[in-house]
Structure formats: structure tokens, C-alpha cells
Short mmCIF file of C-alpha atoms in Angstrom, two decimals:
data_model
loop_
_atom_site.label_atom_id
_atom_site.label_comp_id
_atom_site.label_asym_id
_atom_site.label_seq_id
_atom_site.Cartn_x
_atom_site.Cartn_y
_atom_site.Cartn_z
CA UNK A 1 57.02 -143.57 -34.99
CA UNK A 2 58.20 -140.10 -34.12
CA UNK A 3 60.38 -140.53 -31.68
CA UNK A 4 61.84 -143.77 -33.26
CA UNK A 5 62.62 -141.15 -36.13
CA UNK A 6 63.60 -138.51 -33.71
CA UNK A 7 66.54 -141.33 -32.18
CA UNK A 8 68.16 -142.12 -35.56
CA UNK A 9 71.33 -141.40 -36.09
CA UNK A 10 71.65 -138.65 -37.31
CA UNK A 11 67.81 -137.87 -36.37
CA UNK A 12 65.48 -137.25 -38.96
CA UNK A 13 63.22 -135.31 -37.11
CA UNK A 14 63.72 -132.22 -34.28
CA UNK A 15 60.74 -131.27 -31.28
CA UNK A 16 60.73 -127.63 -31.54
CA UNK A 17 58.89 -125.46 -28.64
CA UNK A 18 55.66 -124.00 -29.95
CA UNK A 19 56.42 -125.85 -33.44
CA UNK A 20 56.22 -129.46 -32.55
CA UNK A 21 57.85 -132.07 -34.79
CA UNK A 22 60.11 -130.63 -37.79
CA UNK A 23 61.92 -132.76 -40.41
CA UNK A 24 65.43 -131.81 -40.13
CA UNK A 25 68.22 -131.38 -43.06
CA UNK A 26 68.59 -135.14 -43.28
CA UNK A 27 64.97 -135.97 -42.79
CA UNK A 28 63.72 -133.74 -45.31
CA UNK A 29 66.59 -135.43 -47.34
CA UNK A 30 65.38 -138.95 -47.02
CA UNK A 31 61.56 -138.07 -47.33
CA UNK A 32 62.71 -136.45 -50.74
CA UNK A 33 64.03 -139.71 -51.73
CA UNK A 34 60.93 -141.14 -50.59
CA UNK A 35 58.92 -139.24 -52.58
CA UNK A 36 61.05 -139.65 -55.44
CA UNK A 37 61.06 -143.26 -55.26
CA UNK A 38 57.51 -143.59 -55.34
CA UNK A 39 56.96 -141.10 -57.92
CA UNK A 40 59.81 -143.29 -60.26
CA UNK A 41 58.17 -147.03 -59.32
CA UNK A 42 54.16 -145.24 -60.06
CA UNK A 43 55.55 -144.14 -63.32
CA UNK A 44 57.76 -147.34 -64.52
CA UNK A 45 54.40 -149.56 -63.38
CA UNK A 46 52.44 -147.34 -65.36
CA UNK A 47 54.57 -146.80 -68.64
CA UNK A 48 56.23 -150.15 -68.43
CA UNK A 49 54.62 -152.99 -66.94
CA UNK A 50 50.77 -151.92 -67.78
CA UNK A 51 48.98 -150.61 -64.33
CA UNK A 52 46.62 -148.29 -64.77
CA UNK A 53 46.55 -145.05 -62.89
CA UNK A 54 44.47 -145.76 -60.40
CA UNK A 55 46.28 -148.92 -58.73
CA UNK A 56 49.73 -147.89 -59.01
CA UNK A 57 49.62 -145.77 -55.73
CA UNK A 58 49.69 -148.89 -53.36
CA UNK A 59 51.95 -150.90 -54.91
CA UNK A 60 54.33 -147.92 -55.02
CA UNK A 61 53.83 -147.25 -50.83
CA UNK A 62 54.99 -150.89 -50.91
CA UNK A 63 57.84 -150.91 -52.80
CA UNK A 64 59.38 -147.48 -52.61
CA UNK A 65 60.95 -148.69 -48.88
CA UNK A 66 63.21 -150.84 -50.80
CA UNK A 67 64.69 -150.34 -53.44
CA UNK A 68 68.08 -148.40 -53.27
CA UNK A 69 69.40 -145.07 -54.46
CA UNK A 70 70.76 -147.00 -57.25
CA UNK A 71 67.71 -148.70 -58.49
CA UNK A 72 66.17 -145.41 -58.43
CA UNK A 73 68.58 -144.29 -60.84
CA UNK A 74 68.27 -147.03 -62.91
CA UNK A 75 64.46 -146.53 -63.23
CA UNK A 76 64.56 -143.34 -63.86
CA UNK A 77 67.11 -143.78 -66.55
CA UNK A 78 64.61 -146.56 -68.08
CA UNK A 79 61.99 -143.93 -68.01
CA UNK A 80 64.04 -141.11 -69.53
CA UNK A 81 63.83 -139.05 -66.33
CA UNK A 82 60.29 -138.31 -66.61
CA UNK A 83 59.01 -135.14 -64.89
CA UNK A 84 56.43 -135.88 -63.47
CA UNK A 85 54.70 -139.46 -62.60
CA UNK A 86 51.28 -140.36 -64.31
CA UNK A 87 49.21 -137.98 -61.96
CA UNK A 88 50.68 -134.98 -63.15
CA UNK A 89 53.02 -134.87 -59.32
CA UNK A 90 56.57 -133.57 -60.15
CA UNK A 91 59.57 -135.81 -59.74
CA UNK A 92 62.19 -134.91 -57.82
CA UNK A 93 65.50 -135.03 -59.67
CA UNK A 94 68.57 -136.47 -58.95
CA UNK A 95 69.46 -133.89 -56.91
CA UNK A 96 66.39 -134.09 -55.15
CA UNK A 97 65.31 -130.43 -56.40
CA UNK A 98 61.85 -129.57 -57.36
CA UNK A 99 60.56 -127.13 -59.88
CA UNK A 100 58.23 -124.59 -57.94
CA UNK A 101 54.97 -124.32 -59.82
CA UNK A 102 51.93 -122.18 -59.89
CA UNK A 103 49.15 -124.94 -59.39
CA UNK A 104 46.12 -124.24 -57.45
CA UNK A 105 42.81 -126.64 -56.68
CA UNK A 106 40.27 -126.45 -59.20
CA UNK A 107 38.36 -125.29 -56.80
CA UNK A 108 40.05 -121.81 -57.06
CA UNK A 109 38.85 -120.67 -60.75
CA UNK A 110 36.29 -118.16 -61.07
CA UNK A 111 33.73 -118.67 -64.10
CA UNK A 112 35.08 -118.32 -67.67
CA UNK A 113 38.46 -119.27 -66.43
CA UNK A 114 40.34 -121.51 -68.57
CA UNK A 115 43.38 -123.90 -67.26
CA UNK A 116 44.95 -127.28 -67.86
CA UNK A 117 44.89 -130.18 -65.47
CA UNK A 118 48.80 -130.12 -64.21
CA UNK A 119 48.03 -133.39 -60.86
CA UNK A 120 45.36 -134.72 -59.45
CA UNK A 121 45.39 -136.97 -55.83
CA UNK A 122 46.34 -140.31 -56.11
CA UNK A 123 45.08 -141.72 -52.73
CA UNK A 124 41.19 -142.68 -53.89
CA UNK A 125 41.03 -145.43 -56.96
CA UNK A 126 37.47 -144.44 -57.42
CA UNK A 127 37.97 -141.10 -58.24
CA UNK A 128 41.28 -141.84 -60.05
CA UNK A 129 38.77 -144.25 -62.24
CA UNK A 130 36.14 -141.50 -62.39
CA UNK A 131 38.45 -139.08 -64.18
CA UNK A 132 39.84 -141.51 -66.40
CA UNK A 133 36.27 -142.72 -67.33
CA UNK A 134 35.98 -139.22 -68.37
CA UNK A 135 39.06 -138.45 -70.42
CA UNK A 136 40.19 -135.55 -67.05
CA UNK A 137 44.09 -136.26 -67.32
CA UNK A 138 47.09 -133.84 -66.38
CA UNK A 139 47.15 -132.12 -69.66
CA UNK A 140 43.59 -131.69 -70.17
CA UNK A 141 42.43 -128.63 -71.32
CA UNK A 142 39.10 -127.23 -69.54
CA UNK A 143 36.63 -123.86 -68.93
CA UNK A 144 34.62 -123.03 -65.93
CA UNK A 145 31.26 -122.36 -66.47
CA UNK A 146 29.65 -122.97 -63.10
CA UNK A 147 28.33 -124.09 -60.10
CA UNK A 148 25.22 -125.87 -60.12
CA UNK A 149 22.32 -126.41 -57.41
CA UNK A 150 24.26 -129.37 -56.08
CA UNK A 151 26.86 -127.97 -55.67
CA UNK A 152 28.97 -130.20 -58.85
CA UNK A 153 31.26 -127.60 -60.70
CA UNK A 154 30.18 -127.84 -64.40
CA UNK A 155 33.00 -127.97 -67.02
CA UNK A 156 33.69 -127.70 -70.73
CA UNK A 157 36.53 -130.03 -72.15
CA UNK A 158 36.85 -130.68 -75.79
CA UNK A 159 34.61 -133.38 -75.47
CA UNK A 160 31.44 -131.43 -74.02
CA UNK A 161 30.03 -129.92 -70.90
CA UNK A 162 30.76 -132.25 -67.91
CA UNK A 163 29.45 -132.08 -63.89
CA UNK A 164 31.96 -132.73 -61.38
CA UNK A 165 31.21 -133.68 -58.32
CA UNK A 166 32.89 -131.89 -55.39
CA UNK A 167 35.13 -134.96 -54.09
CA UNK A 168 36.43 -134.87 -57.47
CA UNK A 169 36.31 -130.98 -57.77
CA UNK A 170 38.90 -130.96 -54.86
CA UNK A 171 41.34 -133.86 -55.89
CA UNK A 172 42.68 -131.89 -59.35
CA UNK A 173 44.98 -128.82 -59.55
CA UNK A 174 44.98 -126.64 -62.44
CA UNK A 175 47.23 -123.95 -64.23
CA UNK A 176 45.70 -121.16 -66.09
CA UNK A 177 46.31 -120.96 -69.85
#
């Protein structure tokens, strides 16, 4: 795959000594618009046709390899050029610009920190339907209190003290607040 990516023309990615494999200007372009595409098609099968949160990650690898620039644009239009897509991951504009952010892993607070959920990982259903079984959405507001013998990090949310276990401990980023 890399060097089939490495003979387009232009190539999209460069063999640098000592470096290995780099995206170049128009490979870092197109993954961009990649990630922007599957970003758009996770949100508009969330908001608009009814997926939940957890299955709209592989039906988005499927589709975001073809649909154009212009569909794109027409999605996000439908959507109202949402920021970010329903796991909290920022959209890429237009422009294909990000917004730099200051989100860390969970796993990062210290005890009596408080911070909001900004993403979690979308690549594991289960634990996508383990947070939602448990209210733990981008936007969530939650406190640290500790680590138990298990080694589950034990949270406060509004709606009560809550263990999580460490697979799900490492797929959400925070903010402090």
C-alpha cells in the first residue's frame, strides 16, 4: 500500500533516510479530506438518519472513499458545519484547518481534578456502548477521586460515583474546567 501511495502522481507519501515513510504536502492534504469525510458522514448518520454512536464508525470507513469534495460540502452544509462529529473528534473545515486543543487522556488527571469529556475513541462498539450506558458523553462534566485496588479509576458525574475500567479509562480525553 505504501509504495502504491508513494507512485501516485503527484505521490502522497516520501521514504526519508532515518525517518521512513512521511505524508507529503498533498498526502497530508488528501488524508485531511479523509478525515473530514468521515468525521461529516459519522455525524449526518448520527444526527440525521438515527445510528447510534457506537455503529457509525464502520459505515463511515466505508463510505468516506466515495463520496466527493462536493458531497462533503453538501453534508456539512446539512449539518450546519458541525465542529466536531458525535465523539467529541474535531472536524476539519473547509479549509481543512484544525483548531489545536488542550485535550489529554483521562488517564492524565491527578485526584480532585475536575474536567469535561471533549472525544473519546471510536474504534471499539463495546466501549462506545459502555459509556453511553452510563450517560459519559463529550460534554460530560466529571471529578477524580481515585484509583481503586483494581486498578478502575473511580469518578463522580452528576449522576453519582462511577468505576471505570481501564480500557475505558484510556479511550476518553478530557479538558480541565
Amino acid at each position: 500500500m505504501v509504495q502504491k501511495m508513494a507512485k501516485c502522481d503527484p505521490p502522497l507519501v516520501a521514504y526519508r533516510k532515518h525517518q521512513g515513510v512521511v505524508l507529503t504536502a498533498v498526502g497530508k492534504h488528501a488524508a485531511l479530506e479523509m478525515i473530514r469525510h468521515h468525521r461529516l458522514i459519522e455525524t449526518f448518520l448520527h444526527e440525521k438518519l438515527g445510528y447510534d454512536w457506537d455503529e457509525v464508525h464502520e459505515e463511515a470507513d466505508r463510505l468516506e472513499h466515495v463520496i466527493s469534495e462536493e458531497m462533503g460540502i453538501r453534508i456539512a452544509e446539512i449539518l450546519g458545519h458541525p465542529e466536531r462529529d458525535p465523539h467529541g473528534h474535531i472536524i476539519p473545515t473547509i479549509d481543512l484547518e484544525t483548531r489545536i486543543t488542550t485535550e489529554f487522556p483521562l488517564a492524565a488527571l491527578t485526584v480532585g481534578q475536575t474536567a469535561v469529556i471533549r472525544h473519546v475513541n471510536d474504534e471499539d462498539p463495546a466501549i462506545l456502548r459502555w459509556l453511553a450506558g452510563h450517560n459519559l458523553r463529550p460534554g460530560t462534566t466529571l471529578k477524580f477521586i481515585m484509583i481503586i485496588d483494581d486498578g478502575c479509576y473511580r469518578i463522580q458525574t452528576d449522576e453519582g460515583h462511577l468505576d471505570l475500567p481501564l480500557p475505558v479509562v484510556d479511550s476518553i480525553h478530557v479538558d480541565l474546567i
